[in-house]
XYZ file of C-alpha atoms in Angstrom:
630
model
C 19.377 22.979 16.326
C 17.583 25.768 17.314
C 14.007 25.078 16.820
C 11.665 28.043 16.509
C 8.191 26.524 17.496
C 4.020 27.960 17.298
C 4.040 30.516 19.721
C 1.216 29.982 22.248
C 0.937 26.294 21.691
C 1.524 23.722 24.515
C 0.815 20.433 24.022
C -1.593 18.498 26.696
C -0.444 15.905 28.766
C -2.128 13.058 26.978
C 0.015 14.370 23.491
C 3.142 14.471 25.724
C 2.216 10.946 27.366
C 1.501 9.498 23.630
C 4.765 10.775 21.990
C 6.649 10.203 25.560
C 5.455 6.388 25.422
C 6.486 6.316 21.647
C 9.773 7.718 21.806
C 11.094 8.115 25.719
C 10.999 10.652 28.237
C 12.477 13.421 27.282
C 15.856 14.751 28.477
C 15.515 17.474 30.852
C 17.066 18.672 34.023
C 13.418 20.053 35.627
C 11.400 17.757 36.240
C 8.035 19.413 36.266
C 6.261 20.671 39.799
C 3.945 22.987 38.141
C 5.669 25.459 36.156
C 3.765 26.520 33.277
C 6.601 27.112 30.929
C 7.521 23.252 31.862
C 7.446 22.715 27.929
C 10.099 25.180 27.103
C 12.202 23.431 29.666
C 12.869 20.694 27.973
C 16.530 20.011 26.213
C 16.510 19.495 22.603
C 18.546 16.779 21.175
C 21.123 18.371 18.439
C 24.156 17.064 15.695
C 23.789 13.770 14.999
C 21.321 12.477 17.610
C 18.621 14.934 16.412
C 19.184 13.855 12.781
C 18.475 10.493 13.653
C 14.985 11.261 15.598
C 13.877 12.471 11.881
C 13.140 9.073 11.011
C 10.900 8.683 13.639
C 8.350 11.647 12.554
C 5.554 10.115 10.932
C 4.811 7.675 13.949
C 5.385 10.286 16.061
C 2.256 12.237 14.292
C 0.270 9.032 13.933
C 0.778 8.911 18.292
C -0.716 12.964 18.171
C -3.162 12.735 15.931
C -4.645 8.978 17.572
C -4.940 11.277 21.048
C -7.840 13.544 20.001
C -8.011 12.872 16.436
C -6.328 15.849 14.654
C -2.993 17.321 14.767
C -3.064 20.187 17.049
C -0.339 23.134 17.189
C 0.746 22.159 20.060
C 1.152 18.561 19.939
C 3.216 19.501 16.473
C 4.972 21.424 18.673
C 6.017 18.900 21.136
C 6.826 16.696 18.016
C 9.480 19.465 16.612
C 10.451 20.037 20.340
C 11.224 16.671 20.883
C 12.869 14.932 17.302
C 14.121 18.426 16.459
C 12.539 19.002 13.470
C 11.583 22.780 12.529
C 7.681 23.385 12.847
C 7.243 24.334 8.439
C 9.078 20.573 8.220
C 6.560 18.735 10.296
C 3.792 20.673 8.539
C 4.586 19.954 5.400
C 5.269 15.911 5.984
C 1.947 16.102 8.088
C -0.026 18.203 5.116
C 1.001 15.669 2.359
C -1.124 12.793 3.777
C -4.980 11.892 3.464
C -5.153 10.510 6.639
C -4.061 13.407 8.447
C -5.966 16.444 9.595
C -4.302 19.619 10.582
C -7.776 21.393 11.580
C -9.879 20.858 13.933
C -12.390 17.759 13.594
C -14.574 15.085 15.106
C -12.653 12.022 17.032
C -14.613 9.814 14.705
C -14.008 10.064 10.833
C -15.695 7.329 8.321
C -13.731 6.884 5.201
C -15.887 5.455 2.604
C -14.545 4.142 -0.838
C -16.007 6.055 -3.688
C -13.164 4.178 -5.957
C -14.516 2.020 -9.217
C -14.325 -1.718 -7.284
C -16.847 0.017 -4.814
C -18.791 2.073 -7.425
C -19.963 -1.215 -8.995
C -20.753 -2.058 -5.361
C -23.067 0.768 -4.160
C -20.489 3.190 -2.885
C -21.260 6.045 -4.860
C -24.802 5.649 -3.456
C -23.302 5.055 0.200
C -21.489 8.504 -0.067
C -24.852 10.110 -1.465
C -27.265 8.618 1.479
C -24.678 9.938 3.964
C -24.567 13.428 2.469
C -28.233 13.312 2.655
C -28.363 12.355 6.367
C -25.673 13.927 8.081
C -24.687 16.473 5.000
C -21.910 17.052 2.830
C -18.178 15.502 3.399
C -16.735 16.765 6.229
C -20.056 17.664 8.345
C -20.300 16.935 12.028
C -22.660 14.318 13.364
C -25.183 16.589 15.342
C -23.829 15.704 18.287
C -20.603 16.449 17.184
C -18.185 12.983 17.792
C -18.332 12.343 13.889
C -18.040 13.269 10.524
C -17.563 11.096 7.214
C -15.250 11.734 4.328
C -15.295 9.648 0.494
C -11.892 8.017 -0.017
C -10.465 6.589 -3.199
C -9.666 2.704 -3.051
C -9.387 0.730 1.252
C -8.122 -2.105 0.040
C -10.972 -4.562 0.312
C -12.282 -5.216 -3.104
C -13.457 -8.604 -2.754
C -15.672 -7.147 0.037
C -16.972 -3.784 -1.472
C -18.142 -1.790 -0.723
C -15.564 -0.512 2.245
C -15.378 1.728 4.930
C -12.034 2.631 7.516
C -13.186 4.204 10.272
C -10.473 6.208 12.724
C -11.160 6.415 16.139
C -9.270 8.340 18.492
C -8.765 7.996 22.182
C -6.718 5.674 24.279
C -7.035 2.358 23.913
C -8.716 2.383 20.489
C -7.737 1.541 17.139
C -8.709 2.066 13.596
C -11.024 -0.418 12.268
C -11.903 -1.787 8.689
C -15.962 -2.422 7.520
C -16.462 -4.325 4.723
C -19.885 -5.156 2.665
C -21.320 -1.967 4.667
C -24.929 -0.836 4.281
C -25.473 3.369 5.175
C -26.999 1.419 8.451
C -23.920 -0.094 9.602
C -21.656 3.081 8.591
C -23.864 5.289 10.754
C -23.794 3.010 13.754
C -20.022 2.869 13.466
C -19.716 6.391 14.072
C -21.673 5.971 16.904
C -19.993 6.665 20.090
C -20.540 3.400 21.808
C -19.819 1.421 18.777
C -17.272 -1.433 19.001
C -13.963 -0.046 17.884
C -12.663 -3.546 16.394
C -12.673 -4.605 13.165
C -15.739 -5.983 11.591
C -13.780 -8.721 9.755
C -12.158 -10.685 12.337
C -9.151 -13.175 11.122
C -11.366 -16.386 11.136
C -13.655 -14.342 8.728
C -10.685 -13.238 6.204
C -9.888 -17.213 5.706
C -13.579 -17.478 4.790
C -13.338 -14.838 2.136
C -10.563 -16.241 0.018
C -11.904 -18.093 -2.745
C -8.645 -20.824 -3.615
C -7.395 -22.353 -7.027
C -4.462 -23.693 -8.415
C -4.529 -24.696 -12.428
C -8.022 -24.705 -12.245
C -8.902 -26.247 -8.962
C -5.958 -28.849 -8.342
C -5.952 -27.307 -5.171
C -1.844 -27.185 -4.815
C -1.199 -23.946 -3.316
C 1.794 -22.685 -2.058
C 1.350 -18.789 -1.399
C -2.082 -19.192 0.313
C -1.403 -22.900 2.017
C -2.148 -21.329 5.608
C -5.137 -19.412 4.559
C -7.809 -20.684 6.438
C -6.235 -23.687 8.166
C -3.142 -22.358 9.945
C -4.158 -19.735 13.169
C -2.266 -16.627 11.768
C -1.308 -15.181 15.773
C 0.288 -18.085 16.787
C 3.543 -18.476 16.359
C 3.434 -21.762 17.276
C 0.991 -22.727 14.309
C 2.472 -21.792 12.414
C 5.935 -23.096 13.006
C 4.299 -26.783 13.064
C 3.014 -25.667 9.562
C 7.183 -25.928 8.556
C 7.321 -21.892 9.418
C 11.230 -20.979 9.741
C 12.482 -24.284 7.940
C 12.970 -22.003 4.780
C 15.311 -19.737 7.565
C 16.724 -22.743 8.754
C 17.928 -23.922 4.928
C 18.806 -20.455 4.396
C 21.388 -20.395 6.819
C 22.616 -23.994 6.099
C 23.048 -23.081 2.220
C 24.691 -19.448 3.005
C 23.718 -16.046 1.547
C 25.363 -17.297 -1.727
C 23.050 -19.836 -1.629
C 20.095 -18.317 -1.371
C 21.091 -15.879 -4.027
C 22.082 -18.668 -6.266
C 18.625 -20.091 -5.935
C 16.880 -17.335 -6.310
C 18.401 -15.997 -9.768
C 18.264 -20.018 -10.789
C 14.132 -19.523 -9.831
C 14.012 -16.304 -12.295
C 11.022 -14.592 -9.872
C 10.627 -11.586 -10.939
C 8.885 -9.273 -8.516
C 5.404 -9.172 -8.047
C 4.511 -5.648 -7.469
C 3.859 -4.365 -10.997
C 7.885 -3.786 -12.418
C 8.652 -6.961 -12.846
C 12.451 -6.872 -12.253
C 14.144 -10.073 -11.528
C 14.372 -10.429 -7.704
C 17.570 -12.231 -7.601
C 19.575 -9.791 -9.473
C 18.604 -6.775 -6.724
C 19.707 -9.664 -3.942
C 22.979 -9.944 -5.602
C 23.469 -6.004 -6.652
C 22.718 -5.459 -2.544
C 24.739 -8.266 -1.049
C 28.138 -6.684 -3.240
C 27.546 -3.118 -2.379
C 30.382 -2.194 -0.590
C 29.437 0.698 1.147
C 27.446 -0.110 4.868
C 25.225 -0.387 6.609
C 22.470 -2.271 4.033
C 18.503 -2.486 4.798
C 15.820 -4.125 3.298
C 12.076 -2.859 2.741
C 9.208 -4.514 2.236
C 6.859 -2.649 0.484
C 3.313 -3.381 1.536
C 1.858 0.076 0.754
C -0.562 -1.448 -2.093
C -2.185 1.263 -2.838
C -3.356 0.280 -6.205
C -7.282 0.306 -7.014
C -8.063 -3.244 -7.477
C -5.500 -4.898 -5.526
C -6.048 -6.429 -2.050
C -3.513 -9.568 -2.303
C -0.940 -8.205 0.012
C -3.169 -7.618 2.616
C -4.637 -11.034 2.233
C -1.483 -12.582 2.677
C -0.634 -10.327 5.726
C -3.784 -10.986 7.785
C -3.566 -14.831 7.339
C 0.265 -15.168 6.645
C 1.988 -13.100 8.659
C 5.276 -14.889 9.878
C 5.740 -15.670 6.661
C 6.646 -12.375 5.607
C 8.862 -11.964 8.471
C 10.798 -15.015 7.823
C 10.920 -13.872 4.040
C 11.955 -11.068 4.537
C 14.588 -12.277 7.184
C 15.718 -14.434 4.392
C 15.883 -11.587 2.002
C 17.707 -9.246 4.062
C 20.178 -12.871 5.311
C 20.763 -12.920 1.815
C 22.093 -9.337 0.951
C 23.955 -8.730 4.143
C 21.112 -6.487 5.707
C 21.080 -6.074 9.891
C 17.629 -4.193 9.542
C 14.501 -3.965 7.709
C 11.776 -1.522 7.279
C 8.434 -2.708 6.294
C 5.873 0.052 5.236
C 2.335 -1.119 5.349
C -0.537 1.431 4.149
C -2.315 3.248 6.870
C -5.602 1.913 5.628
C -4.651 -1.882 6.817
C -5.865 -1.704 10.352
C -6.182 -5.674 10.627
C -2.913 -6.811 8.528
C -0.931 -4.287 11.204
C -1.983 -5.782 14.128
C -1.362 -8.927 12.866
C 1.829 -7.670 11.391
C 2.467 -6.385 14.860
C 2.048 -9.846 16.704
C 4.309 -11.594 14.354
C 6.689 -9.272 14.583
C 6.825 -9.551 18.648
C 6.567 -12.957 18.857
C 9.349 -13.843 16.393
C 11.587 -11.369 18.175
C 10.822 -13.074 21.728
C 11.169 -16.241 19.969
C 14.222 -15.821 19.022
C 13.644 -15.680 15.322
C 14.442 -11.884 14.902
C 17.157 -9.548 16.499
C 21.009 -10.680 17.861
C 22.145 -14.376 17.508
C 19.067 -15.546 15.611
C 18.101 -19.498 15.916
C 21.747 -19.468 17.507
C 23.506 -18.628 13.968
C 24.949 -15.430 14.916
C 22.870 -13.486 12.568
C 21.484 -10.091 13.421
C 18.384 -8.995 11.547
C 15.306 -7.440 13.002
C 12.274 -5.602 11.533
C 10.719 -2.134 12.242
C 7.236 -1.574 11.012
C 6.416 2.000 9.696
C 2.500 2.630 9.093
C 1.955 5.069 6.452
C -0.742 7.773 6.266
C -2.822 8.018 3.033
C -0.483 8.535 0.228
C -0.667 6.114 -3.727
C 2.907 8.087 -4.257
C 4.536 6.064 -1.400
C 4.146 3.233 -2.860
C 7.065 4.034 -5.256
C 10.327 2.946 -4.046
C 11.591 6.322 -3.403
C 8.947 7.956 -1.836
C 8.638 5.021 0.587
C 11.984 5.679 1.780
C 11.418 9.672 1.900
C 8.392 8.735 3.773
C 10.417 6.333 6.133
C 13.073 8.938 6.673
C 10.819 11.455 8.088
C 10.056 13.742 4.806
C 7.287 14.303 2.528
C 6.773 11.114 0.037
C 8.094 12.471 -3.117
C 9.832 10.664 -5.444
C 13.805 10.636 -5.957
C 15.305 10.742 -9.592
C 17.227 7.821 -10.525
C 19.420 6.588 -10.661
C 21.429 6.658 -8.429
C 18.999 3.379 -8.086
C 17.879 1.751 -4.374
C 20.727 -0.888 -4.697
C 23.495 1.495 -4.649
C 21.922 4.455 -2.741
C 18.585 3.555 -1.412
C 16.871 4.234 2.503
C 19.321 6.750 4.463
C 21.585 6.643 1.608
C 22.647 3.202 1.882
C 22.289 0.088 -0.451
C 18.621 -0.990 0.111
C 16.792 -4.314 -1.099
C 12.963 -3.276 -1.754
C 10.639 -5.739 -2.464
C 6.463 -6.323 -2.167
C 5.533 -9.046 0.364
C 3.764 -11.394 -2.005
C 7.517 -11.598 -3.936
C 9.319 -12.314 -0.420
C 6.505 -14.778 0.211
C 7.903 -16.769 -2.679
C 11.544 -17.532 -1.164
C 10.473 -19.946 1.430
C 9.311 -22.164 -1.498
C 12.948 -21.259 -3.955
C 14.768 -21.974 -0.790
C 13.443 -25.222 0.309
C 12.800 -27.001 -2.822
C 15.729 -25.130 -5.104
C 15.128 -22.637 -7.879
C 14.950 -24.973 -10.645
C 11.996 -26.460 -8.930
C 10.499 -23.171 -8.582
C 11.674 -22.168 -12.580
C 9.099 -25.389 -13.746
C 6.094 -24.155 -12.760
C 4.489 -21.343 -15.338
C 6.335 -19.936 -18.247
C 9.966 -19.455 -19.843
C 9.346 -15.975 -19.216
C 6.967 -15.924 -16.153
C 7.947 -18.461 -13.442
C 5.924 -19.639 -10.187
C 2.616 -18.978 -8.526
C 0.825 -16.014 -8.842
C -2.225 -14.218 -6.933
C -5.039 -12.419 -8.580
C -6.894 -10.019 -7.500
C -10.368 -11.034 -8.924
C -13.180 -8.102 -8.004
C -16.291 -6.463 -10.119
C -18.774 -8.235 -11.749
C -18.021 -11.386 -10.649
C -19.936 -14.258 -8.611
C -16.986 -15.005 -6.005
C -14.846 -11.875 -6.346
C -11.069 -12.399 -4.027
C -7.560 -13.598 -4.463
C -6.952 -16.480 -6.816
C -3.800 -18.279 -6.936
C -3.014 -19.793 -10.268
C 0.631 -20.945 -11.798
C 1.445 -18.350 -14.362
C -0.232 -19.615 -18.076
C -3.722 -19.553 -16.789
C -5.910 -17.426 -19.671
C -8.315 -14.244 -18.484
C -10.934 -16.179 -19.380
C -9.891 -19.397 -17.065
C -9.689 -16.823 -14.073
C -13.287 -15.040 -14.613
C -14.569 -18.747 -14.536
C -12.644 -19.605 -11.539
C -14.147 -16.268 -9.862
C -18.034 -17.999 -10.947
C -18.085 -15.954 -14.071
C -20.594 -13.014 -14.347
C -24.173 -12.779 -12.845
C -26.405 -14.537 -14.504
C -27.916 -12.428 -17.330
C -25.396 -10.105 -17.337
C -22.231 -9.752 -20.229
C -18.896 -8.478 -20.711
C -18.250 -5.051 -21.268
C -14.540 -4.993 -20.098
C -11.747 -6.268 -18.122
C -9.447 -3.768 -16.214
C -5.994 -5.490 -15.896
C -3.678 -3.882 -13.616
C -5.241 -1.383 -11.535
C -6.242 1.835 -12.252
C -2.608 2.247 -14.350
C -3.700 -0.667 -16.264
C -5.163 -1.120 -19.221
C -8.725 -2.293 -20.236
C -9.143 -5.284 -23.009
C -12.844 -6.737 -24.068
C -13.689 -10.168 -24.621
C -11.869 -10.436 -27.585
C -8.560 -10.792 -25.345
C -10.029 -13.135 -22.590
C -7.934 -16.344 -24.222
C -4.876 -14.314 -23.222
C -2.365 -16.228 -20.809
C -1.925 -14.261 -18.132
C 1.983 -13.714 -18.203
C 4.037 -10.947 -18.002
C 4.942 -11.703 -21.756
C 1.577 -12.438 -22.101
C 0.069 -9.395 -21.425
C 2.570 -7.532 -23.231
C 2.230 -9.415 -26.558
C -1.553 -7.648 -26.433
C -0.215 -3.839 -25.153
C -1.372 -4.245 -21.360
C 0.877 -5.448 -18.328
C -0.003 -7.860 -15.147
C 0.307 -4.359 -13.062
C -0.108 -6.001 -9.484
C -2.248 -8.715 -10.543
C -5.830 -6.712 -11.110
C -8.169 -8.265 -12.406
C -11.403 -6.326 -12.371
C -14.837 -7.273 -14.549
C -17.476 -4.805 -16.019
C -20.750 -6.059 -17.099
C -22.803 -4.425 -19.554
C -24.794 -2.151 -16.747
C -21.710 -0.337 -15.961
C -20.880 3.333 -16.903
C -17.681 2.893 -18.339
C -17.168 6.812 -18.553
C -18.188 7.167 -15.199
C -15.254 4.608 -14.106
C -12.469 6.203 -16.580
C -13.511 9.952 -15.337
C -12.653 8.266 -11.105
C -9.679 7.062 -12.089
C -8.778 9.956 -13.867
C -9.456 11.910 -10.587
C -7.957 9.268 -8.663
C -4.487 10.169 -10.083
C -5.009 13.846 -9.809
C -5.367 13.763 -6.750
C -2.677 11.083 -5.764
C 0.064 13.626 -8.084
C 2.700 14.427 -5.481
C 2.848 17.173 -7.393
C 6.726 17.448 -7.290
C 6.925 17.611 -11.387
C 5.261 19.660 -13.545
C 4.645 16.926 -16.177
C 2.380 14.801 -13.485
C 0.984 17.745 -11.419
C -0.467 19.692 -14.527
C -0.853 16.401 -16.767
C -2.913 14.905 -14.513
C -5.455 18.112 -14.093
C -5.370 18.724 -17.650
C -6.312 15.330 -19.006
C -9.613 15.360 -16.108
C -10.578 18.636 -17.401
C -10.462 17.141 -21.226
C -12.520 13.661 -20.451
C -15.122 15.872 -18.655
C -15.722 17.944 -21.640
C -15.511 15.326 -23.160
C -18.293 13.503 -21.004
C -20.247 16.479 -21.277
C -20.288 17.297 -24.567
C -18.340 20.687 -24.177
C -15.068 19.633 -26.192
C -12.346 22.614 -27.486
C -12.969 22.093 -31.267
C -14.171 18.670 -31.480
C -13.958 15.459 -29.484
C -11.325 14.389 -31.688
C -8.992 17.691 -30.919
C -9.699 16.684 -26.824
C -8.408 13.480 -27.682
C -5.575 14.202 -29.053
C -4.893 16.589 -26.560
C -5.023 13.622 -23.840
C -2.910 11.293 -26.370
C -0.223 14.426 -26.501
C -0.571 15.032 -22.433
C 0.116 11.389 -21.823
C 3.028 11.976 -24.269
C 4.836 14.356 -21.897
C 4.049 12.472 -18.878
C 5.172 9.047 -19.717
C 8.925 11.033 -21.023
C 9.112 13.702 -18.602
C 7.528 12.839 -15.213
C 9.877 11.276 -12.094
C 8.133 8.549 -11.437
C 6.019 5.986 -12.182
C 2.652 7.638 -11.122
C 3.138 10.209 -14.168
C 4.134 7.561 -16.621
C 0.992 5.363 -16.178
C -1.525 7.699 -15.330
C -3.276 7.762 -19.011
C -2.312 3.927 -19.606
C -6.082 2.901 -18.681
C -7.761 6.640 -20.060
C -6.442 5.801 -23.806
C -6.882 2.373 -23.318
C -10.839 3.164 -22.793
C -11.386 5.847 -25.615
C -9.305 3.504 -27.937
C -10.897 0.268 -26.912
C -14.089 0.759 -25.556
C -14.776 3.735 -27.760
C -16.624 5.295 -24.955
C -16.674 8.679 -26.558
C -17.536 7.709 -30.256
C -20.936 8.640 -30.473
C -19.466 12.584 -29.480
C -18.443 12.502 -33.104
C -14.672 11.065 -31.890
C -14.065 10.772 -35.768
């Protein structure tokens, strides 16, 4: 391919060293002694080969941009020099992501949530002290080695409020601050300041608040939390780690599929489609190879229980999804974990290693002459890739846009092949379906909603984290579980679902939290939010963030989503403001009419529930009756 790159831009030696120790030396017959034009020197792959180095682009910026702390012109350079990929290609993957920066910046950059968990938690005051002190977003540190930016939701609810903080340099890593005070924010941009986490892993086990039907204390998704050393393999293997493989590959990938559809899981990321009917459509694909993804890009404002379960679980999702991918005939497996999870990647990282030394991934595994082994992909900022089909986009080296389906992921999914995609706390559940049989599993809960479940508990709440509760457990029963609101405080609404959820008042707390449920009362389990407003809260203050939330998050591929999403923020703030077109009632409408179009017309998900929790709000709360809604 003939690969017209920046002219004038040469990479340093510390980008060529990063990509170099990512990807290999690169093929060349000169092997440097000085020559300046030593870059142009080196031999581009081509055909087939250079294809293939595609996939590896968005590491491949993560390695430039940790060297100095941007993406220069000429470390893209080497990057399109080196996997073959034209310059305007690499741009535009590299432009599409928050967490990327294509001009010049400090090597330190505080993210700080501004998203509604934090808001109730003092981050919309963090943001304003640190605009007073070092100046607006963006601003240098005056001596230059760090800036701050706001950042919709980090993941860390339970904790809020949050700040990531990205560090570049060798031998540094990104690191995750949780409960911060403007104190602690400024002295991690320091210079000197330690550049691990703040939350170590003993600290995480402390943080998640445990129940089963009210306290029983049975638990089966978070049995390890707290008790079981998540870097050890070793620990975890005398916890019964890998007897769920080991039962997998004594009852056969027909087995594990029978078991599965016998549980009736359905999956736990928000679409609630039955888990062992994707096993079985990927396991009778005929075309070849098949993969399997684990999607742990949970990007959804509210929702932390994936990363829980990664930073004290770990080999667990390996060995689920090395059941998974067993099961529907899969010899690899991508798993695609948000770049804001600095903590659940290392220790994503170390399970990963040590079950592949172990023996438990890779060529003849536990001596059964299976072949499965996992590749982790860190993402880079983007809500949109947590949609199937953007994940894979995003995997295969391209902007994260959505695909029309079908064709759907079974059939044609990552590279074009028959892919299994699934969130990690719904693999987490087949070591329990396979080792105790899927009628066991179908017992617990509902007809309709079978199993444990994990809720994400955050707001105004005593002990905000994840709960674990068999499905049937009411709203109310969980708010009590979480200590119930402060004391003198009361309800002003519940936000199920995440910011594409849907808010219900107290007069819906005696709901059971099923999928069927939740339905029955026009709202959905989403990914398990559960987040509580008191009556001190601004509710249009919340529905106007998440309204910007998903403008900003729009891909922007489809014009129902891209303008949609602009159009209904522009009518809630003239609506805030008192400045309707006509009256409030005709702005109204107009949102009711824009959500219309999105929910029929836009390619994804993103588009179809991005005015789910606006009309929920004005229709519910009423938070704009007294701007004559009537």
């Amino acid at each position: 391919m003939d690969i017209r790159l920046i002219p004038g831009a040469v990479p340093s030696q510390i980008e060529r060293d990063a990509l170099d120790a990512l990807i290999g030396p690169p093929a060349s017959d000169w092997q440097g002694n000085g020559r300046a034009n030593a870059f142009e020197e080196i031999v581009s792959e081509s055909g087939h080969d250079a294809r293939s180095q595609r996939r590896l682009l968005l590491p491949a910026l993560h390695a430039m941009q940790n060297t100095v702390g941007y993406l220069t012109p000429g470390g893209i350079n080497y990057v399109c020099q080196r996997l073959s990929v034209p310059p305007a290609d690499a741009y535009g993957v590299a432009s599409f992501y928050a967490l990327f920066a294509l001009e010049e910046r400090p090597p330190i950059v505080a993210h700080v949530c501004d998203d509604i968990a934090c808001r109730l938690r003092g981050g919309r005051e963090l943001c304003a002290e640190l605009e007073r002190r070092i100046g607006p977003a963006g601003t240098s540190t005056s001596d230059g080695s760090a800036t701050w930016l706001p950042s919709p939701c980090l993941g860390l609810c339970e904790h809020a409020p949050a700040a990531l903080i990205q560090r570049a340099g060798a031998g540094v890593t990104d690191s995750s601050h949780a409960g911060v005070t403007i104190d602690e924010v400024l002295g991690a941009l320091s210079a000197s300041a330690p550049t691990v986490t703040a939350r170590n892993v003993n600290d995480v086990a402390g943080s998640v608040p445990q129940a089963l039907d009210a306290g029983s204390g049975d638990l089966r998704l978070l049995r390890r939390a707290g008790r079981v050393d998540p870097t050890s393999i070793d620990a975890y293997r005398a916890s019964g780690g890998f007897e769920a493989l080991r039962e997998a590959f004594r009852i056969g990938p027909h087995g594990v599929i029978r078991e599965t559809q016998a549980s009736r899981l359905l999956g736990r990321g928000g679409a609630a489609f039955p888990a062992g009917r994707k096993l079985e459509d990927v396991a009778r694909a005929p075309v070849r190879p098949h993969y399997i993804v684990c999607n742990a890009d949970e990007s959804e404002p509210g929702t932390f229980k994936d990363r829980v379960l990664m930073e004290v679980d770990p080999f667990a999702i390996v060995e689920g999804m090395t059941i998974a991918g067993y099961a529907a005939g899969c010899e690899r497996g991508y798993l695609y974990i948000r770049g804001e999870y600095p903590l659940a990647t290392r220790m994503l990282t170390n399970a990963i290693d040590s079950a592949r030394q172990r023996g438990f991934l890779g060529e003849n595994i536990m001596g059964e002459r299976v072949e499965f082994d996992i590749e982790l992909r860190v993402g880079a900022g983007a809500y949109i890739c947590g949609e199937e089909t953007a994940l894979f986009e995003s995997i295969e080296g391209k902007r994260g846009e959505p695909r029309n389906k079908p064709p759907f992921p079974t059939m044609v999914g990552l590279f074009g092949k028959p892919t299994l995609v699934n969130n990690v706390e719904t693999l987490v559940n087949l070591q329990q379906i396979v080792l105790e049989g899927g009628e066991a599993f179908a017992s617990s809960g509902t007809e309709g909603s079978t199993g444990p479940k994990l809720f994400c508990l955050s707001g105004a709440v005593r002990r905000p984290g994840i709960y674990e509760v068999t499905f049937g457990a009411t709203l109310r029963e969980l708010i009590e579980l979480a200590g119930g609101l402060p004391e003198g405080r009361a309800l002003q609404a519940v936000l199920l679902g995440g910011a594409a959820g849907t808010f219900v008042t107290e007069a819906d707390l005696d709901v059971p939290l099923t999928f069927e449920g939740t339905r029955a009362i026009g709202a959905s389990l989403g990914s398990g939010v559960i987040m509580v407003f008191d009556d001190t809260v601004d509710m249009v203050d919340i529905v106007l963030r998440i309204a910007s939330f998903f403008r900003d998050e729009s891909c922007g591929q489809c014009v129902p989503c891209r303008v949609g999403t602009v159009r209904q923020e522009e009518a809630l703030h003239r609506l805030a403001n008192g400045r309707a077109l006509g009256s409030a009632s005709d702005d109204i409408r107009r949102i009711d009419d824009l959500a219309l179009v999105m929910r029929d017309a836009s390619i994804c998900g993103l588009g179809h529930t991005a005015a789910n929790a606006v009309q929920s709000a004005i229709r519910t709360l009423h938070i704009f009756d007294d701007r004559n809604t009537q």
